[in-house]
Amino acid sequence: MAVRFGRPRSVLGMRSVAGQVFLLQVVIVVLLVAAAMTALVLESRDASEREARNRSVAVAQTLANSPGMQEALASDDPTAQLQPRAEGAREGSDVDFVVVLAPDGTRYTHPIKDRIGKKFVGDLDRARAGETHTEKITGTIGPLVQAVVPVMDDRGRVVGMVSAGITIKRVSGVVEEQLPLLFGSAVAVLLLATGGTALVTNRLRRQTHGLGPIEMTRMYEHHDAVLHSVREGVLIVSDEGRLLLANDEARRLLDLPPDFDGTPVSRLGLEPGIATLLGSGRVASDEVLPVGGRMLAVNQRKTEAADGPAGTVTTLRDSTELRALTGRADIARERLELLFDASTEIGTTLDVGRTCEEFAEFAATRFADLVTVDLIEAVLRGEEPAGAAYDPQMRRTAIRGSLDEGGDAGVDGWQGVHAGGYPLGSLIRFLPTTPMGAGLSEGKAVLEADLRSFGGWHEQSPERARELVERGAHSMIAVPLRARGVILGVAMLWRGGDSAPFEPDDLSPAEELAARATVAIDNARRYSREHTMAVTLQRSLLPRGLPEQNALDAAYRYRPAQASQGGLGGVGGDWFDIIPLPGARVALVVGDVVGHGLHAAATMGRLRTAVHNFSSLDLPPDELLWHLDELVTRIDLAESDDGTGLRSGGTDSGPDAAVTGATCIYAIYDPVTRRCTMARAGHHQPAILRPDGTAEFAEVPGGPPLGLGGMPFETLELDLPVGSTLVLYTDGLVEERRRDIDEGLDKLRETLAGHPDRTPEGICESLLGALLPVRPKDDVALLVGRTKALDSDRVASWEVPSDPSEVARVRSEAVRKLAEWGLEEEAFVTELILSELVTNSIRYAAGPVGVRLIRDRQLICEVSDDSSTSPHLRQAAMTDEGGRGLFLVAQLAERWGTRYTEAGKVIWTEQPLPGN
């Protein structure tokens, strides 16, 4: 029951829209059910054949696509696996037969087993081509329909087929048997449809509130009045592009003709933008389009999305004032994007000049036509500008862009087309009387909106100013580069040609752009200062040349890491040394301290000094590395607060990191015996190039890196023929991020092999060229030494029995040998030295004494014995009978000392030779 104006009304009273709809729907449902039943009876026979086709195809496809079908067809006995499945499918689907076939038509299965293995009767060509097909045939069991479905593998090849068939009689019988059920279903459908109609009618009654046709008309009139009174345009366009409805606001905004109803949108004379949108039917959200001097915000949606007829509904809103506000917001957004992009593109390196170039390139591309950057010279040197006042004298550091149309954005665009400006690298002094000079002194940006008025800016250089204007410059902004209250320089931004002149609103983004660049420039300046200090320290700690010695022909190379690769680039902990030792021997050292920067350089200097000190004691390589390891351990403990090797507040990778991790290799070569003794602490194996051109790595026993402590070091002794080349290097030569360490070592060996005629200098160049990238990420120290030998006629040796009477014989033989060498002037001193040293050895040692004279750059006297007691120099008292011999030796010889061997010790002296 519905209530209208206080009177109850029946839904079936047929006077409401709901009642009329209910009666109409019931009649339609009855007619449809009756027609359907009639058609079902008439078409039952045709449906029987279709049912046969559908069922046979369904059964065949189901079995063909069942899991394991491909594996069963590929098995050794497909029939054993497929016969049960085929029979099960036949019995479960109520078809007459289900047969699995080979690609050639041979049956794998059949309800009658004696027909298995025989050829299938029917058309198989389409199935072999990968298609499913059905055919109607008359077989032994009567007219039937059979379907053949291919079985394909993963590559799309037909590996078998499945055929299913059913007689038409069986299907017809099934349909006839189901007719009562179908009639019952029709009755049920009629009842359900009637009930559904009642529900729909009830819903319609609730939605229309029981209104009749007249009342519905009245409601539409009210709705139409409201639609045309709103201040937002509404359009409805059909799916054919015809305008069906437009309210008064839409007519006003689009200036539509009065007879628009049903007119295609393309013929309404609308502006292209709105006409294209209305005709396209696409969805739009708040798109702003210009129409007749207005900016309209347009929204468009499809009507069928709301269960309406096909077409679109469009709303129009006049947003001219809102667009102006949006324009200002867009400008702000663009400026924010400009500053964000500047922060990512400016300051990518820690180089002052390159940072200025990046700023000039960015500003000339995104903000101005021509950009110049001038810096105070102290900033270019990495120094701190003095005080807050600026230095009016600056160096032009970067120029980018051009005032001419299509000009190159590089330096050539300025120097070639615009030669009247200050060239790159020129020194400029800004006059304090000009607006630019005054702005710099106050640290404020200066805007010259009209350069052609020559309002004082031209006084800096009138001739250049005229040429700038002739070239097309019309506006300029000069921005001081100020960091921490100190003026570092000035950036000048110019516009010319057709570009819009600078306005006061451009001052703010120009200042912020310059501020970001200034921070990057100041960071680069401070880095340059620290880098210069670190490089100076490192260069003072590395060898500045090779010492004079006759044991080796040597060459070296040191390559710092590039600054952009992290740390302080160019300042690392790699070092090398060649140290002359007594007895014409020489020590070769290469070491590596992990990390870069001042700490690594300082640590390298300490280790290098320690190696020099330990080598002066003439220690064997393994013992020297042991002492160096102890020293590193003590350094780490001394510089830590808790004894762990890490400083308080620091980490093991920071600038205060411990030394642990340093590596070193130490080798001693004796040109007399041609023997080389080596030991290493965590370092790479040295390479040896033999005189025959073969290259190999010396199997020096590995030791732990310095600072770990507790592990002994072992030595390797090699006899090196004359002309052999010893190559010592740090890991930066063979290790590279994109290359495995073994590949680097193999390449080093390949580069060395086959070129024994190369000089040490040539070997250094070839190794660096073959192994180092353009921008190495780690320091490289390389030391190459080619062995030489002292001729036998420059060495004399004697074995002296433990008898004091033998001292005189040794002296006379030594004097005779010196005469052969033409060193008669050294005979007297040599006699005294040998007499004292041999006498002491005979007195204090038990076994025989060895004497050796070596003529090298100095005259070397060596006395060896089996005692491990070293003589000590002391000041003898007036009453002492002895104790003055060693003091005399120290006064006569240039240097003297003691080194220990496995058999005892050797006391040596060196005397300068004439001409050396």
mmCIF file of C-alpha atoms in Angstrom, residues 289-420:
data_model
loop_
_atom_site.group_PDB
_atom_site.id
_atom_site.type_symbol
_atom_site.label_atom_id
_atom_site.label_comp_id
_atom_site.label_asym_id
_atom_site.label_seq_id
_atom_site.Cartn_x
_atom_site.Cartn_y
_atom_site.Cartn_z
ATOM 1 C CA LEU A 289 40.236 24.962 -21.736
ATOM 2 C CA PRO A 290 40.074 28.465 -23.235
ATOM 3 C CA VAL A 291 36.615 29.316 -24.596
ATOM 4 C CA GLY A 292 35.697 32.817 -25.756
ATOM 5 C CA GLY A 293 38.154 34.627 -23.485
ATOM 6 C CA ARG A 294 37.228 32.473 -20.522
ATOM 7 C CA MET A 295 39.070 29.595 -18.870
ATOM 8 C CA LEU A 296 36.585 26.778 -18.331
ATOM 9 C CA ALA A 297 37.198 23.867 -15.945
ATOM 10 C CA VAL A 298 35.668 20.850 -17.702
ATOM 11 C CA ASN A 299 34.666 17.484 -16.206
ATOM 12 C CA GLN A 300 33.290 14.729 -18.428
ATOM 13 C CA ARG A 301 32.004 11.288 -17.563
ATOM 14 C CA LYS A 302 30.285 8.472 -19.464
ATOM 15 C CA THR A 303 26.558 8.082 -18.747
ATOM 16 C CA GLU A 304 26.583 4.315 -19.155
ATOM 17 C CA ALA A 305 28.854 4.097 -16.115
ATOM 18 C CA ALA A 306 25.742 4.982 -14.047
ATOM 19 C CA ASP A 307 23.472 2.497 -15.878
ATOM 20 C CA GLY A 308 22.291 5.279 -18.178
ATOM 21 C CA PRO A 309 22.103 5.420 -21.957
ATOM 22 C CA ALA A 310 25.304 5.516 -23.983
ATOM 23 C CA GLY A 311 26.828 8.970 -24.113
ATOM 24 C CA THR A 312 28.576 11.507 -21.933
ATOM 25 C CA VAL A 313 27.596 14.163 -19.416
ATOM 26 C CA THR A 314 29.829 17.234 -19.206
ATOM 27 C CA THR A 315 29.950 20.015 -16.633
ATOM 28 C CA LEU A 316 31.499 23.429 -17.257
ATOM 29 C CA ARG A 317 32.733 25.915 -14.648
ATOM 30 C CA ASP A 318 34.119 29.392 -15.283
ATOM 31 C CA SER A 319 37.590 29.373 -13.607
ATOM 32 C CA THR A 320 39.211 32.436 -15.152
ATOM 33 C CA GLU A 321 40.154 33.957 -11.785
ATOM 34 C CA LEU A 322 41.149 30.577 -10.369
ATOM 35 C CA ARG A 323 43.402 30.077 -13.387
ATOM 36 C CA ALA A 324 45.279 33.260 -12.582
ATOM 37 C CA LEU A 325 45.955 31.962 -9.073
ATOM 38 C CA THR A 326 46.954 28.595 -10.496
ATOM 39 C CA GLY A 327 49.376 30.316 -12.845
ATOM 40 C CA ARG A 328 51.164 31.899 -9.936
ATOM 41 C CA ALA A 329 51.268 28.526 -8.181
ATOM 42 C CA ASP A 330 52.758 26.977 -11.332
ATOM 43 C CA ILE A 331 55.460 29.619 -11.346
ATOM 44 C CA ALA A 332 56.299 28.805 -7.737
ATOM 45 C CA ARG A 333 56.353 25.108 -8.534
ATOM 46 C CA GLU A 334 58.645 25.663 -11.510
ATOM 47 C CA ARG A 335 61.022 27.649 -9.334
ATOM 48 C CA LEU A 336 61.061 24.880 -6.746
ATOM 49 C CA GLU A 337 61.842 22.385 -9.492
ATOM 50 C CA LEU A 338 64.604 24.686 -10.720
ATOM 51 C CA LEU A 339 66.210 24.804 -7.283
ATOM 52 C CA PHE A 340 65.806 21.060 -6.778
ATOM 53 C CA ASP A 341 67.443 20.283 -10.120
ATOM 54 C CA ALA A 342 70.225 22.735 -9.291
ATOM 55 C CA SER A 343 71.000 20.896 -6.056
ATOM 56 C CA THR A 344 71.469 17.648 -8.016
ATOM 57 C CA GLU A 345 73.408 19.052 -10.992
ATOM 58 C CA ILE A 346 75.698 21.568 -9.267
ATOM 59 C CA GLY A 347 78.529 20.361 -7.059
ATOM 60 C CA THR A 348 78.932 16.837 -8.393
ATOM 61 C CA THR A 349 82.703 17.112 -7.933
ATOM 62 C CA LEU A 350 84.966 18.661 -5.317
ATOM 63 C CA ASP A 351 86.723 20.869 -7.839
ATOM 64 C CA VAL A 352 86.196 24.634 -7.575
ATOM 65 C CA GLY A 353 86.547 25.333 -11.300
ATOM 66 C CA ARG A 354 84.315 22.450 -12.364
ATOM 67 C CA THR A 355 81.647 23.471 -9.814
ATOM 68 C CA CYS A 356 81.599 26.990 -11.289
ATOM 69 C CA GLU A 357 81.239 25.517 -14.778
ATOM 70 C CA GLU A 358 78.329 23.322 -13.642
ATOM 71 C CA PHE A 359 76.563 26.327 -12.154
ATOM 72 C CA ALA A 360 77.114 28.368 -15.314
ATOM 73 C CA GLU A 361 75.914 25.525 -17.556
ATOM 74 C CA PHE A 362 72.784 24.982 -15.485
ATOM 75 C CA ALA A 363 71.862 28.659 -15.178
ATOM 76 C CA ALA A 364 72.544 29.347 -18.889
ATOM 77 C CA THR A 365 70.239 26.497 -19.845
ATOM 78 C CA ARG A 366 67.396 26.985 -17.357
ATOM 79 C CA PHE A 367 67.416 30.621 -16.239
ATOM 80 C CA ALA A 368 69.498 32.949 -18.405
ATOM 81 C CA ASP A 369 71.126 33.192 -21.834
ATOM 82 C CA LEU A 370 74.676 33.953 -20.719
ATOM 83 C CA VAL A 371 76.295 33.288 -17.334
ATOM 84 C CA THR A 372 79.733 34.241 -16.031
ATOM 85 C CA VAL A 373 81.294 33.324 -12.690
ATOM 86 C CA ASP A 374 84.156 35.321 -11.160
ATOM 87 C CA LEU A 375 85.958 34.175 -8.004
ATOM 88 C CA ILE A 376 88.457 35.755 -5.657
ATOM 89 C CA GLU A 377 91.882 34.287 -6.370
ATOM 90 C CA ALA A 378 92.307 33.112 -2.786
ATOM 91 C CA VAL A 379 89.240 30.897 -3.263
ATOM 92 C CA LEU A 380 90.761 29.335 -6.372
ATOM 93 C CA ARG A 381 93.855 28.489 -4.343
ATOM 94 C CA GLY A 382 91.698 26.914 -1.632
ATOM 95 C CA GLU A 383 92.471 29.654 0.869
ATOM 96 C CA GLU A 384 90.012 31.292 3.241
ATOM 97 C CA PRO A 385 88.987 34.804 2.090
ATOM 98 C CA ALA A 386 90.070 37.372 4.671
ATOM 99 C CA GLY A 387 87.201 38.811 6.703
ATOM 100 C CA ALA A 388 83.665 39.590 5.603
ATOM 101 C CA ALA A 389 84.721 42.277 3.108
ATOM 102 C CA TYR A 390 85.087 41.254 -0.471
ATOM 103 C CA ASP A 391 88.166 41.591 -2.634
ATOM 104 C CA PRO A 392 87.191 43.707 -5.685
ATOM 105 C CA GLN A 393 89.746 41.842 -7.804
ATOM 106 C CA MET A 394 88.437 38.532 -9.136
ATOM 107 C CA ARG A 395 89.376 35.915 -11.707
ATOM 108 C CA ARG A 396 86.898 34.919 -14.421
ATOM 109 C CA THR A 397 86.432 31.204 -13.782
ATOM 110 C CA ALA A 398 83.504 30.063 -15.942
ATOM 111 C CA ILE A 399 81.571 31.326 -18.988
ATOM 112 C CA ARG A 400 78.604 29.530 -20.474
ATOM 113 C CA GLY A 401 75.877 30.457 -22.955
ATOM 114 C CA SER A 402 75.474 33.055 -25.722
ATOM 115 C CA LEU A 403 73.390 36.147 -26.354
ATOM 116 C CA ASP A 404 72.944 35.282 -30.030
ATOM 117 C CA GLU A 405 70.088 33.082 -31.231
ATOM 118 C CA GLY A 406 71.140 29.466 -31.458
ATOM 119 C CA GLY A 407 74.458 30.261 -29.807
ATOM 120 C CA ASP A 408 76.532 27.467 -28.336
ATOM 121 C CA ALA A 409 76.083 27.019 -24.603
ATOM 122 C CA GLY A 410 79.804 26.496 -24.159
ATOM 123 C CA VAL A 411 82.848 28.670 -23.826
ATOM 124 C CA ASP A 412 83.253 29.009 -27.585
ATOM 125 C CA GLY A 413 79.854 30.645 -27.826
ATOM 126 C CA TRP A 414 81.191 33.497 -25.697
ATOM 127 C CA GLN A 415 84.697 33.839 -27.027
ATOM 128 C CA GLY A 416 83.803 33.501 -30.710
ATOM 129 C CA VAL A 417 80.474 35.282 -31.012
ATOM 130 C CA HIS A 418 80.803 37.566 -28.045
ATOM 131 C CA ALA A 419 84.476 38.487 -27.970
ATOM 132 C CA GLY A 420 83.826 41.847 -26.323
#
